[in-house]
Coordinates of C-alpha atoms in Angstrom, one line a residue:
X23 CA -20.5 -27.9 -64.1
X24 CA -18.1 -24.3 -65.0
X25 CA -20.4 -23.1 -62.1
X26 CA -20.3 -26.1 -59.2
X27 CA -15.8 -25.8 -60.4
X28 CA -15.8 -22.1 -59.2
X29 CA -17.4 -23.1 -55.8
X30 CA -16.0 -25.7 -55.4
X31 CA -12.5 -23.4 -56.0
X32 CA -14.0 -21.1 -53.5
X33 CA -14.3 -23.6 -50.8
X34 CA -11.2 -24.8 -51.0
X35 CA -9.6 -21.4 -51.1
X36 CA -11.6 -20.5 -47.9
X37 CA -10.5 -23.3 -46.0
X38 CA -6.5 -23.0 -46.7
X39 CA -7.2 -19.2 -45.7
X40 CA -8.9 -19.6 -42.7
X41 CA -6.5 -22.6 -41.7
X42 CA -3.4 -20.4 -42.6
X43 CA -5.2 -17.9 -40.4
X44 CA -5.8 -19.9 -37.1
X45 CA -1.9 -21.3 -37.7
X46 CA -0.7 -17.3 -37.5
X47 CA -2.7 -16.5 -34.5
X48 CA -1.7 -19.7 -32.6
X49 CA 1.7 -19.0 -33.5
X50 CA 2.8 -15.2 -33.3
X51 CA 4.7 -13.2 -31.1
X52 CA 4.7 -10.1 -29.3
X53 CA 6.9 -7.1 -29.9
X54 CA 9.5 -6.0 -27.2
X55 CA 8.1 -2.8 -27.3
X56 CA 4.3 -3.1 -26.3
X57 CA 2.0 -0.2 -26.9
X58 CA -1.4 0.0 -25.2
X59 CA -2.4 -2.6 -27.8
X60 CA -1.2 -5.4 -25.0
X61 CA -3.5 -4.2 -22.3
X62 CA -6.7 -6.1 -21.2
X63 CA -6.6 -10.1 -20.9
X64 CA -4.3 -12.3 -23.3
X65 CA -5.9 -15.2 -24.8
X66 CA -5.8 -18.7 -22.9
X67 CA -3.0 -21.5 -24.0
X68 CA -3.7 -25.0 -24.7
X69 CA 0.0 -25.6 -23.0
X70 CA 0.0 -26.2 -19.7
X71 CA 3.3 -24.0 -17.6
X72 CA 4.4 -25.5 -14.1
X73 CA 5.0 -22.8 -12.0
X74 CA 8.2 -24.0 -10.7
X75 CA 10.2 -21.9 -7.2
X76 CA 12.9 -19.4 -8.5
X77 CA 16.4 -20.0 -8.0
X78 CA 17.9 -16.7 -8.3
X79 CA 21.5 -17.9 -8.8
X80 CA 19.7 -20.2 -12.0
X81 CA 16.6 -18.1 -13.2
X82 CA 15.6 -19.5 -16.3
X83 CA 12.5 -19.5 -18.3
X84 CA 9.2 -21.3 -17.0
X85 CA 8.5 -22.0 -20.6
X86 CA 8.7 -21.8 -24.4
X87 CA 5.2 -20.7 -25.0
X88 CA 5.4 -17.3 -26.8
X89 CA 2.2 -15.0 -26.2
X90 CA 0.2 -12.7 -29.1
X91 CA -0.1 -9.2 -28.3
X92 CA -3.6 -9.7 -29.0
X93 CA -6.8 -7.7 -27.6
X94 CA -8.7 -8.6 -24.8
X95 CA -11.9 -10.0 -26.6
X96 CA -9.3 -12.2 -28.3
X97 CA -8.6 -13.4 -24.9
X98 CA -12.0 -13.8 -23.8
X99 CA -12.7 -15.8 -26.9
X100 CA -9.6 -18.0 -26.1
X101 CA -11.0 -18.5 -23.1
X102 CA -14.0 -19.3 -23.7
X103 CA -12.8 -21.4 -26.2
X104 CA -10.7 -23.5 -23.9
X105 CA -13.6 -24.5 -21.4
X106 CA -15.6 -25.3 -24.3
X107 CA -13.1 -28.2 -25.1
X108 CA -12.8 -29.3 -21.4
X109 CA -9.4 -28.0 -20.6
X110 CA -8.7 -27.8 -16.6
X111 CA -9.5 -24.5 -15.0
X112 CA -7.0 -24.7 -12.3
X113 CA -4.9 -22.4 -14.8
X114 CA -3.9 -19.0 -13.5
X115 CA -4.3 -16.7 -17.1
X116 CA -2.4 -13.9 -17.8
X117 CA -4.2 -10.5 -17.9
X118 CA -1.7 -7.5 -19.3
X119 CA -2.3 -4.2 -17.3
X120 CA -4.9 -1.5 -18.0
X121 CA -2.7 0.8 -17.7
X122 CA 0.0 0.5 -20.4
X123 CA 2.3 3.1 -19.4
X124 CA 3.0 0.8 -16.3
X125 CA 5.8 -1.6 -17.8
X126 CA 8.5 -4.1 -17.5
X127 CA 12.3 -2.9 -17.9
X128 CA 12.1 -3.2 -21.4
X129 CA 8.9 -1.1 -22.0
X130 CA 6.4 -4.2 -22.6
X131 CA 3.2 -4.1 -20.7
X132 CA 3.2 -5.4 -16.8
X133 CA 1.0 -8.0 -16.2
X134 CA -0.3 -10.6 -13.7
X135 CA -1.5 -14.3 -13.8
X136 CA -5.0 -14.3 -12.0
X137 CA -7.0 -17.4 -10.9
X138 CA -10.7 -16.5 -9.7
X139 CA -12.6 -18.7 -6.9
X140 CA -15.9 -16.7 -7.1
X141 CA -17.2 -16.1 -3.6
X142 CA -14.1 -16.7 -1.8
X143 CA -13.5 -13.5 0.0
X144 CA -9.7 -14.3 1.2
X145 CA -7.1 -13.1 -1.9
X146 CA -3.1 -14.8 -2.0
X147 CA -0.8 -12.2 -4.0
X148 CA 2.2 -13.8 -4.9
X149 CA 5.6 -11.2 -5.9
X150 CA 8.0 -13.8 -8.0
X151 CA 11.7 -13.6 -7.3
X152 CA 15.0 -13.2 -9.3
X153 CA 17.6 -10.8 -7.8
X154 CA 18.0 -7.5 -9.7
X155 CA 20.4 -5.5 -12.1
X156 CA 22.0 -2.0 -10.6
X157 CA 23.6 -0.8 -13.9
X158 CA 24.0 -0.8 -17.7
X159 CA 26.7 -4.0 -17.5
X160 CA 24.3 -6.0 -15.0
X161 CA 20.8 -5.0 -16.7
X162 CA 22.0 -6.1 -20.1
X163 CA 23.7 -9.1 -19.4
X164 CA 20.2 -10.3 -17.4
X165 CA 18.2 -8.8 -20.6
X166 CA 20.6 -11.1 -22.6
X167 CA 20.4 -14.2 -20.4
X168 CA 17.1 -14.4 -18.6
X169 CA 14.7 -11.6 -20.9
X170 CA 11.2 -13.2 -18.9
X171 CA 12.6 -10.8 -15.9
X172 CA 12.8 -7.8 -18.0
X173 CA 10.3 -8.6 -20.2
X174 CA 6.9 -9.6 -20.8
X175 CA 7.2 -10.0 -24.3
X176 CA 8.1 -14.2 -24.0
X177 CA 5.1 -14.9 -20.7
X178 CA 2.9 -17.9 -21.4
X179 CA -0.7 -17.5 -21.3
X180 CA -1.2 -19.5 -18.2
X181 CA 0.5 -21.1 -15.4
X182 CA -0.4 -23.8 -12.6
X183 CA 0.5 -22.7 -9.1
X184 CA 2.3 -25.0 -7.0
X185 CA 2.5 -25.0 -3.6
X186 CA 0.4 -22.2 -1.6
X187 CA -0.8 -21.1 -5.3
X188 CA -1.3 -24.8 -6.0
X189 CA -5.7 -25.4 -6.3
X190 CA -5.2 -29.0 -5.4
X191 CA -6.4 -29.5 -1.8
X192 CA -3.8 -32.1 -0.9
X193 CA -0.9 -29.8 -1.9
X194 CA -2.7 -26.7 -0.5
X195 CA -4.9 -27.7 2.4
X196 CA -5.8 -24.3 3.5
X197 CA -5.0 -22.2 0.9
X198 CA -6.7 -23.9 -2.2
X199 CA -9.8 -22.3 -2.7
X200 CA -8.4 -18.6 -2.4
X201 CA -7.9 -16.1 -5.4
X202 CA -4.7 -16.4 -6.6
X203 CA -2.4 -13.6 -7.9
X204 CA 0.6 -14.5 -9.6
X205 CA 2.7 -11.2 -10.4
X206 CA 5.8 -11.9 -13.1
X207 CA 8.9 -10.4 -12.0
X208 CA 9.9 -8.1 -14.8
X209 CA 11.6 -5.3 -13.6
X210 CA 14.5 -6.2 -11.5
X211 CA 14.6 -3.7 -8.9
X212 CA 13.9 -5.9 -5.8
X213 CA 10.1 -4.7 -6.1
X214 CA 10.7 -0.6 -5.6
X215 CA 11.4 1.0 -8.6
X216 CA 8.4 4.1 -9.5
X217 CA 9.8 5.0 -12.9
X218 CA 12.4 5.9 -14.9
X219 CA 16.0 6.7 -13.6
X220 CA 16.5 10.0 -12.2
X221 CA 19.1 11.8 -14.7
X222 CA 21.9 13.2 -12.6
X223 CA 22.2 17.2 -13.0
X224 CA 25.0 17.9 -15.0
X225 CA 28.1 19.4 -13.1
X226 CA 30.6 22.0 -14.6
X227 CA 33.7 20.2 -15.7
X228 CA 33.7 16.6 -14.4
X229 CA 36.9 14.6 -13.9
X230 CA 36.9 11.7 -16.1
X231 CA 36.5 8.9 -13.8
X232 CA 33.3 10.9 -12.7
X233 CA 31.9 11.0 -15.9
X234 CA 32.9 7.5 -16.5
X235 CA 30.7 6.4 -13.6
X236 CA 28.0 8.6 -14.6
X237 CA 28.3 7.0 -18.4
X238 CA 28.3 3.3 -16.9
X239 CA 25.1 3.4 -14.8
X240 CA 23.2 5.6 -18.0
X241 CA 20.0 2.9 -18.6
X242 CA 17.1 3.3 -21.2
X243 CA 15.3 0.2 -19.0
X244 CA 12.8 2.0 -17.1
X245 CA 12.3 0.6 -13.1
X246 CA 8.6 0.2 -12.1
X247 CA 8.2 -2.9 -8.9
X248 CA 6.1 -1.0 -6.6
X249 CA 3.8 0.8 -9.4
X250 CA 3.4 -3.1 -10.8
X251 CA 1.8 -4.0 -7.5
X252 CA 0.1 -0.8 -7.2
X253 CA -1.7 -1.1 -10.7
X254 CA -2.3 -4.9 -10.3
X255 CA -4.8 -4.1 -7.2
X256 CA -6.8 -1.6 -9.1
X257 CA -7.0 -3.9 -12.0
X258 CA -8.7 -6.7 -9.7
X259 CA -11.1 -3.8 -8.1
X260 CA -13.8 -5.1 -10.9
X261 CA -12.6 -8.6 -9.5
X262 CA -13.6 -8.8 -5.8
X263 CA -10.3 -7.4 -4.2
X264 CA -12.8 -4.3 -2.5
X265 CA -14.9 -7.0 -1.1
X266 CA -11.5 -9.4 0.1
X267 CA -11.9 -9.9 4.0
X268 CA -8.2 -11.0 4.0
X269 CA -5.3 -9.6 1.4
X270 CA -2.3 -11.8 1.9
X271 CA 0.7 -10.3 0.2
X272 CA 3.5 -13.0 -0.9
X273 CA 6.5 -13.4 -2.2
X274 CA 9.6 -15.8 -2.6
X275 CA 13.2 -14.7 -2.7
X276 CA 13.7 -10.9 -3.9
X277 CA 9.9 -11.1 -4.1
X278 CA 10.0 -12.0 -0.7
X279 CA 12.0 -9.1 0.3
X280 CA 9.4 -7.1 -1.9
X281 CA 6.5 -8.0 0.7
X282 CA 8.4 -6.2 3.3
X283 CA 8.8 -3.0 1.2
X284 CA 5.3 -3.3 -0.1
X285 CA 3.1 -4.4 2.5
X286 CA 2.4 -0.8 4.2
X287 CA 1.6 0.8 0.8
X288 CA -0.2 -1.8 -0.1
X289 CA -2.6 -1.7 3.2
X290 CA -2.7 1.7 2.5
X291 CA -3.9 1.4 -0.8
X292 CA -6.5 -0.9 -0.1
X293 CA -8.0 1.1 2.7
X294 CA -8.0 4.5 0.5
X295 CA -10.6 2.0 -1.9
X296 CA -12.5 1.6 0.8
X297 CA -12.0 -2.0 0.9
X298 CA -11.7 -3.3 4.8
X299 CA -9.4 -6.5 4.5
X300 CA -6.6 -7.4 6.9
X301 CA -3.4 -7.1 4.8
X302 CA -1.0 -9.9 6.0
X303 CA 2.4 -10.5 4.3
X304 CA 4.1 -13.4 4.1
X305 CA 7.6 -13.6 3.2
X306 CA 9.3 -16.7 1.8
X307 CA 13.3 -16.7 1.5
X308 CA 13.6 -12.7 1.6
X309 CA 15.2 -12.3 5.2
X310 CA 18.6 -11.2 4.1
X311 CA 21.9 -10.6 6.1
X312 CA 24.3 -8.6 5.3
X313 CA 28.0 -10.1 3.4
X314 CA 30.6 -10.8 5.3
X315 CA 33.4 -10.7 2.6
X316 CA 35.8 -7.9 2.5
X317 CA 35.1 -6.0 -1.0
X318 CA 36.7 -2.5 -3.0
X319 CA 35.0 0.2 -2.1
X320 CA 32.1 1.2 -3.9
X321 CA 32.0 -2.0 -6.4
X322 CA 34.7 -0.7 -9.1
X323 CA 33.4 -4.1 -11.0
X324 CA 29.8 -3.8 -10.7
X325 CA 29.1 -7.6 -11.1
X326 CA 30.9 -8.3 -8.1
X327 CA 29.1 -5.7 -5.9
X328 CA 27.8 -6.9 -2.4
X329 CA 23.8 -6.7 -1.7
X330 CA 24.6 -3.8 -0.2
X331 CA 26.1 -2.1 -2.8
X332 CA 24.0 -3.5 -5.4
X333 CA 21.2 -1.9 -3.5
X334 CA 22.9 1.4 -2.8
X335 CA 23.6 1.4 -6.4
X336 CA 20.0 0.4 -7.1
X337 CA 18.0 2.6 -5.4
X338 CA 19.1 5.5 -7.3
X339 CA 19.0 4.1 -10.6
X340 CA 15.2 2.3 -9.8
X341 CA 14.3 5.6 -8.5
X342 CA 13.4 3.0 -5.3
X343 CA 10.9 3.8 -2.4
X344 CA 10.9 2.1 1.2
X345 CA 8.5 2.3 3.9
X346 CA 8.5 5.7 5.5
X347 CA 8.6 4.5 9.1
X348 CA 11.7 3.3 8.1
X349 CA 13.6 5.5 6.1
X350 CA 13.0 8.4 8.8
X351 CA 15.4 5.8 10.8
X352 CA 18.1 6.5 8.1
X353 CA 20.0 9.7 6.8
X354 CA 19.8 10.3 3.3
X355 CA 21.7 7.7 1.3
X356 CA 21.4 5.5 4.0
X357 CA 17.9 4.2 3.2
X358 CA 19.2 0.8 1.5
X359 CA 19.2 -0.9 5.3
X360 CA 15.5 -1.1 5.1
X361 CA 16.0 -3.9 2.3
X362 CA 16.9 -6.3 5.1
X363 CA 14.3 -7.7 7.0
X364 CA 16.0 -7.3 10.6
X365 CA 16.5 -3.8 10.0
X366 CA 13.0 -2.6 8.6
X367 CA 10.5 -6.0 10.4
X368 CA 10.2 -3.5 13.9
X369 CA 9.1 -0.6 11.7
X370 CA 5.8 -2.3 10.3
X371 CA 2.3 -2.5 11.6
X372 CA 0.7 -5.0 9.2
X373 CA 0.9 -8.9 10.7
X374 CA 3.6 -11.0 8.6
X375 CA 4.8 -14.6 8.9
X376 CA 8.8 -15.2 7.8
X377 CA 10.0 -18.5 6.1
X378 CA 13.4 -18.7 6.0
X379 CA 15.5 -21.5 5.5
X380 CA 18.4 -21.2 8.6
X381 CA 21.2 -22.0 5.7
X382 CA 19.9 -20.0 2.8
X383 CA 21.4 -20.9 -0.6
X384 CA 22.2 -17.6 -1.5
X385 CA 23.3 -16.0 1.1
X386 CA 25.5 -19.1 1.0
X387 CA 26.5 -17.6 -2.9
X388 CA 26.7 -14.2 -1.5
X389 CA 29.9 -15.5 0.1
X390 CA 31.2 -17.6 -3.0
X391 CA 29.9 -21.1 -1.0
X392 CA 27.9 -23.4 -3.5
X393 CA 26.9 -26.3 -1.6
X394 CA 27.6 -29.6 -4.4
X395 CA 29.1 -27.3 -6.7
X396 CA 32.8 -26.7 -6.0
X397 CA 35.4 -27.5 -3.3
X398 CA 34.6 -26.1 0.2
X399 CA 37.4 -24.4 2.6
X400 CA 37.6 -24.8 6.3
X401 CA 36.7 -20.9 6.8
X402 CA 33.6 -21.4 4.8
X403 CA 32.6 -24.2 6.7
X404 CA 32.9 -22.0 9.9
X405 CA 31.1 -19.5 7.7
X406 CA 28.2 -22.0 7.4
X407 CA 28.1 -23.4 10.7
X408 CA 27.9 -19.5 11.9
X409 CA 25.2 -17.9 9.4
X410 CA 22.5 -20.4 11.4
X411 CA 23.0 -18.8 14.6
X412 CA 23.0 -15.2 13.3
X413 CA 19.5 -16.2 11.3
X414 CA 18.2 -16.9 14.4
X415 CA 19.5 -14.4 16.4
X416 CA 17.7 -12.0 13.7
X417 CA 14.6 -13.6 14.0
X418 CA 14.7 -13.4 17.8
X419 CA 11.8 -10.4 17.3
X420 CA 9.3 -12.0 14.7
X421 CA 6.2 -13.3 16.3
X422 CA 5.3 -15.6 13.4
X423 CA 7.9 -17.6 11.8
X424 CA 9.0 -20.7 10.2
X425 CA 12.7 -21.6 10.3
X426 CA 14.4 -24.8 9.3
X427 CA 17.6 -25.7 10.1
X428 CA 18.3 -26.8 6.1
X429 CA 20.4 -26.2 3.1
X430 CA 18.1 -24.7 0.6
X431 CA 16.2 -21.9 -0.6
X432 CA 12.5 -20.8 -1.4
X433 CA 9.7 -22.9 0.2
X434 CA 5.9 -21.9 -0.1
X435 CA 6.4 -23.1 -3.8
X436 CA 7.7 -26.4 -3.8
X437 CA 5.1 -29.1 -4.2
X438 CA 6.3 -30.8 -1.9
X439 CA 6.2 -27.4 0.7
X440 CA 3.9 -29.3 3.2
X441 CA 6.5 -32.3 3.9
X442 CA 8.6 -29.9 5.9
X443 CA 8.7 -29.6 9.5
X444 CA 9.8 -28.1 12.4
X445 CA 9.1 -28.9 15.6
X446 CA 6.6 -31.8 14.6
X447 CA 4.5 -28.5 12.6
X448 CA 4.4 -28.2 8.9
X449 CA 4.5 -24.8 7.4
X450 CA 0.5 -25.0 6.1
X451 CA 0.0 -26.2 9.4
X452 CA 1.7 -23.3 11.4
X453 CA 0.2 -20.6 8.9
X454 CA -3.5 -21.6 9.8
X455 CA -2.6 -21.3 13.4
X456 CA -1.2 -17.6 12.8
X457 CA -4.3 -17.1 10.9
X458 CA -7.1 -19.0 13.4
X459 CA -4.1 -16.3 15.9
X460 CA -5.2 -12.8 13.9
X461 CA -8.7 -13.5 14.2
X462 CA -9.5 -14.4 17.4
X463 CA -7.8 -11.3 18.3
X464 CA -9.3 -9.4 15.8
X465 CA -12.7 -10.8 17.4
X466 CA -11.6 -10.6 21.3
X467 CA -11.4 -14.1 21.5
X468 CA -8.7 -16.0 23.5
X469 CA -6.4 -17.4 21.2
X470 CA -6.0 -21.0 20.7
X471 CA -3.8 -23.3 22.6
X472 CA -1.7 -26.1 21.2
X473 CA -1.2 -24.3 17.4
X474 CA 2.3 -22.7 17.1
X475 CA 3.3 -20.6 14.8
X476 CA 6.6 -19.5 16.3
X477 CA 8.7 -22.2 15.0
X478 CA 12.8 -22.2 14.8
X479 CA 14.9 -25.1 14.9
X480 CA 17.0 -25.7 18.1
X481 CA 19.6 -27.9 16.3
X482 CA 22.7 -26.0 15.2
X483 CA 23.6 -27.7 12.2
X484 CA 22.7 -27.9 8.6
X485 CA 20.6 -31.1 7.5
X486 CA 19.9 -31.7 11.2
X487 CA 16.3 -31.5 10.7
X488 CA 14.9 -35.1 8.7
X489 CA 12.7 -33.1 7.4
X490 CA 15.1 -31.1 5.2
X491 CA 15.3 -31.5 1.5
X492 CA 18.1 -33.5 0.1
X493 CA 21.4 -32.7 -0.9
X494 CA 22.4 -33.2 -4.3
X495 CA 25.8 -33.6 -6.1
X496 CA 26.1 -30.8 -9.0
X497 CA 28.4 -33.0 -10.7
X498 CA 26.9 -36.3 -10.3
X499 CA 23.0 -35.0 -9.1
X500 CA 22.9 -37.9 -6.6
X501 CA 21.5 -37.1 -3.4
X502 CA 24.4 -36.7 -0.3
X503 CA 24.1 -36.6 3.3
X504 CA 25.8 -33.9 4.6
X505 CA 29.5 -35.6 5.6
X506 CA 29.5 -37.2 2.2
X507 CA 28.7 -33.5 0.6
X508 CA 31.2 -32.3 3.2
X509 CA 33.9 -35.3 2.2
X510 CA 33.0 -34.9 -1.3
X511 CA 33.9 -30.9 -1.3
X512 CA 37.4 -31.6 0.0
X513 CA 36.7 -31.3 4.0
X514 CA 38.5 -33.7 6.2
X515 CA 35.8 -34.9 8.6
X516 CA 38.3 -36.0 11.2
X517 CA 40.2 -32.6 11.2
X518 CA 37.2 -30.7 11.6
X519 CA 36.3 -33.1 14.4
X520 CA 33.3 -34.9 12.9
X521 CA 33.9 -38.6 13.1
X522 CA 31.8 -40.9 10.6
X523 CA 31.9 -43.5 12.2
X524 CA 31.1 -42.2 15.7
X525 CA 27.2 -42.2 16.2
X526 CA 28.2 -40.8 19.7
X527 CA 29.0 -37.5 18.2
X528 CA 27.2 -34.1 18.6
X529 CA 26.7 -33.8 15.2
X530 CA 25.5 -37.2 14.4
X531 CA 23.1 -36.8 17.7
X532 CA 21.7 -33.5 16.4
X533 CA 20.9 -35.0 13.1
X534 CA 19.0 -37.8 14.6
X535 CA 17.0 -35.6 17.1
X536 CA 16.3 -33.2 14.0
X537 CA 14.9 -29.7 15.4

């Protein structure tokens, strides 16, 4: 009886141990600062993370799930694991780098969130957005507020695409089946950084205010974008990617402007390995203008810098790059144009498609305008009514494009992406004609007739396309049209010379006859 006690003791002790066990594992977290021990594949979550469209003016965390900074055959075991008990497999999973000395700002392992179609020999590589940090003040306030875009230390295990990364056929008619590459934004240099800050050389005897400058833009975040991308594609060699008959290179927001700064190196790359895909970009929310607003020279309070002195700023802390076609346009110190599209689109040879909403959000915020949020002056309204034309007149050159006449920003994410219109074409739509466009040229083959993919709305104002998504009160969050927005921001409709009531007027005509 002493005897069948003991092992009986035993068993019980075994159990609470191995139970105390799988609780640790299931519920530990990574260290900021990753060693080599986070590369290879991290293990497979039971949660399921919606990959939801970045707002960069509200970029908060896609989810709560904390990863382990365990090995890879842990993550093949989690995997495995997962399938065994039926979970879906329409999961993108997160795979760390190889190489470890490639990192976020904080110095945690890069990563990427990869889901495989096995045969499918067309790859979508998606570059996340979320603005950037220029100096010591910016980068630690974002480290403080929104760590996921510094850090990789807080990325769930998997995330479900939406929109062109979405696997469901009816949200992603012609995109479903492709591999999809999700790559985490995490080090907030607009997608160019190549490594750590260049120290500046010292100089004998600096004045004060010098060395006060010098003092404020000192970092210890290190600025990798372009070697993320760069490492990602050798990580999916063993993957297919050699063998990938088309590479489309995407991106929403900052990660949209990413694809134009990227897209060259990345063909490059690809065609070094041997691999003998057409590299197409696709660039979601990224066509930038430059700020009309009067500002101090040279930003004296760095968090109200411009773009373009964010990215002069930037460049030399993220030790950025640009495509060399374009900065041979630009003296030195001068290279920062190339960050808008208008500037740097004539400059590149590989085929890419724009999306960009004719009223962007935030270029809207650039100029202080929050559309729902606060009251709205008559200047910014002519501000409003003016940044459609000047879109369009910068898009006057791009072959392939997609431009409503909305308020809003980022598209290709939304789930509800293939709703919108323009010109009787939705954007899925519209991209398979560009695509069914490149290959019959690539083949000698007359194009075919009656698929546009050169679509701009013709209406001038905002909302006039019934497509557009709706307007919603900050205060309130119910959905305005855009008089009552306008009324309920302070505007006086009659002043301005839109009548309510008159269904006669321009603006209520353009409305109705959408784009």
């Amino acid at each position: 009886m002493k005897i069948l006690g003991h092992v009986a003791f035993l068993l019980l002790v075994g159990g609470i141990w191995c139970q105390n066990n799988r609780n640790t594992k299931a519920s530990g977290k990574s260290t900021k600062k990753a060693s080599g021990s986070q590369g290879g594949d991290a293990g497979q979550s039971s949660s399921v993370v919606d990959l939801t469209p970045t707002n960069t003016g509200n970029a908060g965390s896609t989810g709560s799930t904390r990863i382990t900074g365990g090995t890879a055959e842990a993550g093949r075991d989690g995997a495995t694991g997962a399938r065994a008990a039926g979970q879906q497999t329409d999961d993108m999973r997160l795979h760390f780098l190889k190489n470890s000395q490639v990192t976020c700002n904080d110095g945690t392992v890069a990563g990427f969130y990869l889901k495989e179609f096995r045969g499918n020999r067309r790859w979508l590589l998606f570059l996340e957005g979320g603005w950037c940090c220029y100096s010591k003040e910016t980068c630690d306030s974002r480290y403080q507020n929104i760590p996921r875009l510094m850090s990789s230390s807080g990325w769930p295990q998997t995330k479900r695409g939406t929109g062109i990364l979405a696997s469901r056929v009816e949200e992603n008619p012609h995109w479903y089946n492709a591999n999809i590459v999700f790559i985490p934004y995490c080090s907030s240099d607009v997608w160019s950084g190549t490594g750590l800050a260049p120290t500046p050389p010292p100089r004998p005897r600096p004045s004060r205010e010098k060395e006060r400058d010098r003092n404020a833009n000192a970092t210890e975040y290190v600025f990798m974008g372009s070697l993320i991308i760069s490492e990602v594609i050798k990580d999916l060699i063993p993957k297919g990617i050699k063998q990938a008959k088309i590479v489309m290179l995407s991106g929403s927001s900052a990660g949209g402007t990413g694809v134009l700064l990227n897209i060259e190196r990345v063909a490059s790359q690809l065609e070094q390995l041997g691999a003998e895909a057409q590299v197409r970009g696709l660039v979601d929310s990224g066509w930038f203008l430059e700020s009309k607003q009067q500002r101090s020279p040279n930003c004296p309070e760095t968090v109200s810098c411009s773009p373009e002195d964010a990215i002069k700023i930037g460049l030399r802390l993220w030790n950025g790059v640009v495509p060399d076609r374009c900065r041979q346009l630009y003296k030195r110190g001068e290279e920062w144009q190339c960050f808008f599209g208008h500037k740097l689109y004539s400059t590149l040879t590989s085929p890419l498609f724009v999306v960009q909403w004719l009223f962007d959000e935030e270029q809207l915020r650039v100029e202080n305008i929050y559309m729902g949020g606060q009251s709205l002056t008559e200047e910014q309204w002519l501000y409003i009514q003016n940044l459609g034309s000047e879109l369009k007149n910068s898009l006057r050159e791009v072959t392939a494009v997609f431009a409503p006449s909305c308020l809003s920003h980022t598209l290709i994410t939304k789930s509800n992406w293939v709703s919108f219109q323009v010109k009787g074409t939705s954007l899925p739509r519209a991209l398979h004609c560009w695509d069914r466009n490149l290959e019959a040229t690539r083949n000698n083959r007359t194009p075919a007739k009656g698929c546009p993919f050169q679509l701009v709305d013709t209406c001038q104002w905002p909302q006039c396309n019934p497509t557009c998504p709706a307007l919603v009160d900050q205060a309130t969050q119910q959905e305005l049209t855009l008089l009552q927005m306008l009324v309920a921001m302070g505007l006086d409709l009659q002043k301005l010379g839109l009548d309510p009531q008159g269904e006669g007027d321009s603006l209520a005509s353009m409305v109705s006859n959408g784009g």
